[in-house]
């Protein structure tokens, strides 16, 4: 089993942090992995750390033991997979994600009430999970991340598909080279950026600016404002950089309500973005890359035992193959395209006469000789059995009948007729071959 930890850079891209190979996922292995990351990155007790993962018990135990002060979020996609087992309705997915994507408690309660009205049993199952781990309305502010899923980890695991097919040492070397190339490539891209903030942050800000056209501002004192949107008021504090919708608080990018207040005061919107998205910090993330390593030919013998893979333990169930195992609802079945012609409504045409309404096996214009030849060569269900049965009865009748008189002495018996065994000539049935050789 491979344990991985990835982060996200200011441009919302994958940054590999650590990876390790263990014999299985259990409490000691996850605790050891988290402990190594904690020591290398000097995380302390995890006061300013946010983690997102699936709800594996070993991982939960490792984080709770080594990083007790960290915010440990649960992947909402895995929670939805659990709900999908009991309810297959298509409306369940959008209703669930509206609840998980609620930025504040007011929206959370409203969307939860709609979800409960649709399926009370699924709502009861959902509330067994602590909402503070999978709903944005209860996330800790300050991390500039509002993600409710760990798709970054799943995407990174997908890139390791080829490496996992290699032997142990070669696999680790391929992963290291992939990480080295990734850091070098991103460093080159970041060095060419001339704007103050990253491209991803600017796109999110442009989206907020477009949505701000439906907002109106009512001025107060001390940098406080009330933004009215479709009859609902939102309290905005530019000094504290907070908004009642909590989107600005979680992401660090001004929401549409904050953009409305900033524009009305003739301020620059970009000045109110979090420093996390600065291009300078993006470039600093990739300033130090992985150094090249000589191949095994140049490695010195340390005198210690050779590195080998852990003892293989065959997992229960059917082998899953080399590809990454996808979740139950991770990649739903694609719908048929409107341009693709299916079998439904298709008119059948005969391959012999070309007319519609029948196939070549039921063609009324086929001659009797052609039909008999086709049956003899290809056979049709039920007819070969009837033919073999009739031939068998005829063979047994011939065995019971009195045989011909023996030829006189000095006379030579007639030689059997030479049979044509070409592919076009009719072949003897298996009954004749069994009885007469």
PDB file of C-alpha atoms in Angstrom, residues 74-198:
ATOM      1  CA  UNK A  74     -13.895  14.480   5.741  1.00  0.00           C
ATOM      2  CA  UNK A  75     -14.254  14.072   1.992  1.00  0.00           C
ATOM      3  CA  UNK A  76     -17.906  14.795   1.196  1.00  0.00           C
ATOM      4  CA  UNK A  77     -17.752  12.634  -1.909  1.00  0.00           C
ATOM      5  CA  UNK A  78     -17.157   9.524   0.205  1.00  0.00           C
ATOM      6  CA  UNK A  79     -20.080  10.480   2.432  1.00  0.00           C
ATOM      7  CA  UNK A  80     -22.304  10.840  -0.622  1.00  0.00           C
ATOM      8  CA  UNK A  81     -21.265   7.354  -1.768  1.00  0.00           C
ATOM      9  CA  UNK A  82     -22.627   5.964   1.483  1.00  0.00           C
ATOM     10  CA  UNK A  83     -25.958   7.744   1.003  1.00  0.00           C
ATOM     11  CA  UNK A  84     -26.192   6.579  -2.609  1.00  0.00           C
ATOM     12  CA  UNK A  85     -26.353   2.952  -1.515  1.00  0.00           C
ATOM     13  CA  UNK A  86     -29.812   3.431   0.012  1.00  0.00           C
ATOM     14  CA  UNK A  87     -31.219   5.975  -2.453  1.00  0.00           C
ATOM     15  CA  UNK A  88     -30.586   5.781  -6.206  1.00  0.00           C
ATOM     16  CA  UNK A  89     -32.578   8.908  -7.111  1.00  0.00           C
ATOM     17  CA  UNK A  90     -30.840  11.412  -9.387  1.00  0.00           C
ATOM     18  CA  UNK A  91     -32.027  14.339  -7.270  1.00  0.00           C
ATOM     19  CA  UNK A  92     -30.099  13.108  -4.243  1.00  0.00           C
ATOM     20  CA  UNK A  93     -26.740  14.306  -5.593  1.00  0.00           C
ATOM     21  CA  UNK A  94     -27.543  18.011  -6.208  1.00  0.00           C
ATOM     22  CA  UNK A  95     -29.456  18.260  -2.927  1.00  0.00           C
ATOM     23  CA  UNK A  96     -26.568  16.766  -0.971  1.00  0.00           C
ATOM     24  CA  UNK A  97     -23.957  19.033  -2.533  1.00  0.00           C
ATOM     25  CA  UNK A  98     -26.103  22.079  -1.814  1.00  0.00           C
ATOM     26  CA  UNK A  99     -25.967  21.132   1.853  1.00  0.00           C
ATOM     27  CA  UNK A 100     -22.215  20.405   1.827  1.00  0.00           C
ATOM     28  CA  UNK A 101     -21.419  23.615  -0.104  1.00  0.00           C
ATOM     29  CA  UNK A 102     -23.324  25.939   2.236  1.00  0.00           C
ATOM     30  CA  UNK A 103     -20.954  28.695   3.379  1.00  0.00           C
ATOM     31  CA  UNK A 104     -23.007  29.732   6.428  1.00  0.00           C
ATOM     32  CA  UNK A 105     -25.366  28.137   8.927  1.00  0.00           C
ATOM     33  CA  UNK A 106     -28.453  29.908   7.530  1.00  0.00           C
ATOM     34  CA  UNK A 107     -27.945  28.349   4.096  1.00  0.00           C
ATOM     35  CA  UNK A 108     -27.059  25.036   5.752  1.00  0.00           C
ATOM     36  CA  UNK A 109     -30.349  24.868   7.647  1.00  0.00           C
ATOM     37  CA  UNK A 110     -32.359  25.890   4.604  1.00  0.00           C
ATOM     38  CA  UNK A 111     -30.741  23.344   2.285  1.00  0.00           C
ATOM     39  CA  UNK A 112     -30.872  20.630   4.958  1.00  0.00           C
ATOM     40  CA  UNK A 113     -34.630  21.147   5.335  1.00  0.00           C
ATOM     41  CA  UNK A 114     -35.085  20.633   1.582  1.00  0.00           C
ATOM     42  CA  UNK A 115     -32.921  17.519   1.712  1.00  0.00           C
ATOM     43  CA  UNK A 116     -34.888  16.147   4.660  1.00  0.00           C
ATOM     44  CA  UNK A 117     -38.200  16.700   2.896  1.00  0.00           C
ATOM     45  CA  UNK A 118     -36.903  14.780  -0.124  1.00  0.00           C
ATOM     46  CA  UNK A 119     -35.543  11.784   1.838  1.00  0.00           C
ATOM     47  CA  UNK A 120     -35.893  11.764   5.656  1.00  0.00           C
ATOM     48  CA  UNK A 121     -34.029   8.459   6.050  1.00  0.00           C
ATOM     49  CA  UNK A 122     -30.975   9.648   4.091  1.00  0.00           C
ATOM     50  CA  UNK A 123     -31.007  12.890   6.047  1.00  0.00           C
ATOM     51  CA  UNK A 124     -30.935  10.940   9.296  1.00  0.00           C
ATOM     52  CA  UNK A 125     -27.995   8.895   8.009  1.00  0.00           C
ATOM     53  CA  UNK A 126     -26.203  12.078   6.932  1.00  0.00           C
ATOM     54  CA  UNK A 127     -26.547  13.749  10.318  1.00  0.00           C
ATOM     55  CA  UNK A 128     -24.741  10.839  11.978  1.00  0.00           C
ATOM     56  CA  UNK A 129     -21.581  12.373  10.539  1.00  0.00           C
ATOM     57  CA  UNK A 130     -20.343  15.495  12.267  1.00  0.00           C
ATOM     58  CA  UNK A 131     -21.290  18.439   9.965  1.00  0.00           C
ATOM     59  CA  UNK A 132     -18.179  20.322  11.054  1.00  0.00           C
ATOM     60  CA  UNK A 133     -16.069  17.825   9.084  1.00  0.00           C
ATOM     61  CA  UNK A 134     -17.880  17.936   5.716  1.00  0.00           C
ATOM     62  CA  UNK A 135     -19.937  21.194   5.522  1.00  0.00           C
ATOM     63  CA  UNK A 136     -18.385  24.577   4.706  1.00  0.00           C
ATOM     64  CA  UNK A 137     -20.628  26.366   7.180  1.00  0.00           C
ATOM     65  CA  UNK A 138     -18.575  24.952  10.069  1.00  0.00           C
ATOM     66  CA  UNK A 139     -15.052  25.036   8.597  1.00  0.00           C
ATOM     67  CA  UNK A 140     -12.290  26.943  10.332  1.00  0.00           C
ATOM     68  CA  UNK A 141     -11.369  30.247   8.662  1.00  0.00           C
ATOM     69  CA  UNK A 142      -7.828  31.292   7.823  1.00  0.00           C
ATOM     70  CA  UNK A 143      -6.633  28.384   5.660  1.00  0.00           C
ATOM     71  CA  UNK A 144      -7.855  29.980   2.372  1.00  0.00           C
ATOM     72  CA  UNK A 145      -9.365  26.664   1.320  1.00  0.00           C
ATOM     73  CA  UNK A 146     -13.064  25.853   1.053  1.00  0.00           C
ATOM     74  CA  UNK A 147     -12.688  22.378  -0.436  1.00  0.00           C
ATOM     75  CA  UNK A 148     -15.061  19.656   0.700  1.00  0.00           C
ATOM     76  CA  UNK A 149     -13.295  16.814  -1.153  1.00  0.00           C
ATOM     77  CA  UNK A 150      -9.795  15.389  -1.559  1.00  0.00           C
ATOM     78  CA  UNK A 151      -9.752  15.167  -5.350  1.00  0.00           C
ATOM     79  CA  UNK A 152      -6.180  16.459  -5.384  1.00  0.00           C
ATOM     80  CA  UNK A 153      -5.006  13.231  -3.761  1.00  0.00           C
ATOM     81  CA  UNK A 154      -7.055  11.097  -6.146  1.00  0.00           C
ATOM     82  CA  UNK A 155      -5.624  12.945  -9.145  1.00  0.00           C
ATOM     83  CA  UNK A 156      -2.076  12.505  -7.887  1.00  0.00           C
ATOM     84  CA  UNK A 157      -2.609   8.773  -7.347  1.00  0.00           C
ATOM     85  CA  UNK A 158      -3.772   8.535 -10.948  1.00  0.00           C
ATOM     86  CA  UNK A 159      -0.427   9.884 -12.182  1.00  0.00           C
ATOM     87  CA  UNK A 160       1.377   7.042 -10.380  1.00  0.00           C
ATOM     88  CA  UNK A 161      -0.344   4.318 -12.399  1.00  0.00           C
ATOM     89  CA  UNK A 162       2.735   3.451 -14.475  1.00  0.00           C
ATOM     90  CA  UNK A 163       5.108   3.619 -11.508  1.00  0.00           C
ATOM     91  CA  UNK A 164       3.061   1.139  -9.469  1.00  0.00           C
ATOM     92  CA  UNK A 165       3.662  -1.559 -12.093  1.00  0.00           C
ATOM     93  CA  UNK A 166       7.414  -1.452 -11.569  1.00  0.00           C
ATOM     94  CA  UNK A 167       9.522  -3.327  -8.987  1.00  0.00           C
ATOM     95  CA  UNK A 168       9.942  -1.737  -5.592  1.00  0.00           C
ATOM     96  CA  UNK A 169      13.086   0.371  -6.072  1.00  0.00           C
ATOM     97  CA  UNK A 170      12.239   1.356  -9.663  1.00  0.00           C
ATOM     98  CA  UNK A 171       8.776   2.410  -8.524  1.00  0.00           C
ATOM     99  CA  UNK A 172      10.177   4.776  -5.909  1.00  0.00           C
ATOM    100  CA  UNK A 173      12.660   6.174  -8.434  1.00  0.00           C
ATOM    101  CA  UNK A 174       9.903   6.927 -10.949  1.00  0.00           C
ATOM    102  CA  UNK A 175       7.838   8.698  -8.305  1.00  0.00           C
ATOM    103  CA  UNK A 176      10.824  10.801  -7.263  1.00  0.00           C
ATOM    104  CA  UNK A 177      11.606  11.764 -10.861  1.00  0.00           C
ATOM    105  CA  UNK A 178       7.987  12.657 -11.502  1.00  0.00           C
ATOM    106  CA  UNK A 179       7.997  14.955  -8.475  1.00  0.00           C
ATOM    107  CA  UNK A 180      11.320  16.509  -9.546  1.00  0.00           C
ATOM    108  CA  UNK A 181      10.030  17.187 -13.067  1.00  0.00           C
ATOM    109  CA  UNK A 182       6.745  18.552 -11.730  1.00  0.00           C
ATOM    110  CA  UNK A 183       8.475  21.062  -9.450  1.00  0.00           C
ATOM    111  CA  UNK A 184      10.854  22.169 -12.215  1.00  0.00           C
ATOM    112  CA  UNK A 185       8.038  22.676 -14.727  1.00  0.00           C
ATOM    113  CA  UNK A 186       5.855  24.629 -12.320  1.00  0.00           C
ATOM    114  CA  UNK A 187       8.841  26.764 -11.303  1.00  0.00           C
ATOM    115  CA  UNK A 188       9.344  27.796 -14.927  1.00  0.00           C
ATOM    116  CA  UNK A 189       5.650  28.645 -15.346  1.00  0.00           C
ATOM    117  CA  UNK A 190       5.528  30.647 -12.116  1.00  0.00           C
ATOM    118  CA  UNK A 191       8.663  32.604 -13.047  1.00  0.00           C
ATOM    119  CA  UNK A 192       6.930  33.893 -16.195  1.00  0.00           C
ATOM    120  CA  UNK A 193       3.942  35.280 -14.269  1.00  0.00           C
ATOM    121  CA  UNK A 194       4.025  39.087 -14.116  1.00  0.00           C
ATOM    122  CA  UNK A 195       0.719  39.812 -12.354  1.00  0.00           C
ATOM    123  CA  UNK A 196       0.561  40.439  -8.624  1.00  0.00           C
ATOM    124  CA  UNK A 197      -1.718  37.467  -7.963  1.00  0.00           C
ATOM    125  CA  UNK A 198      -1.961  34.020  -9.520  1.00  0.00           C
TER     126      UNK A 198
END
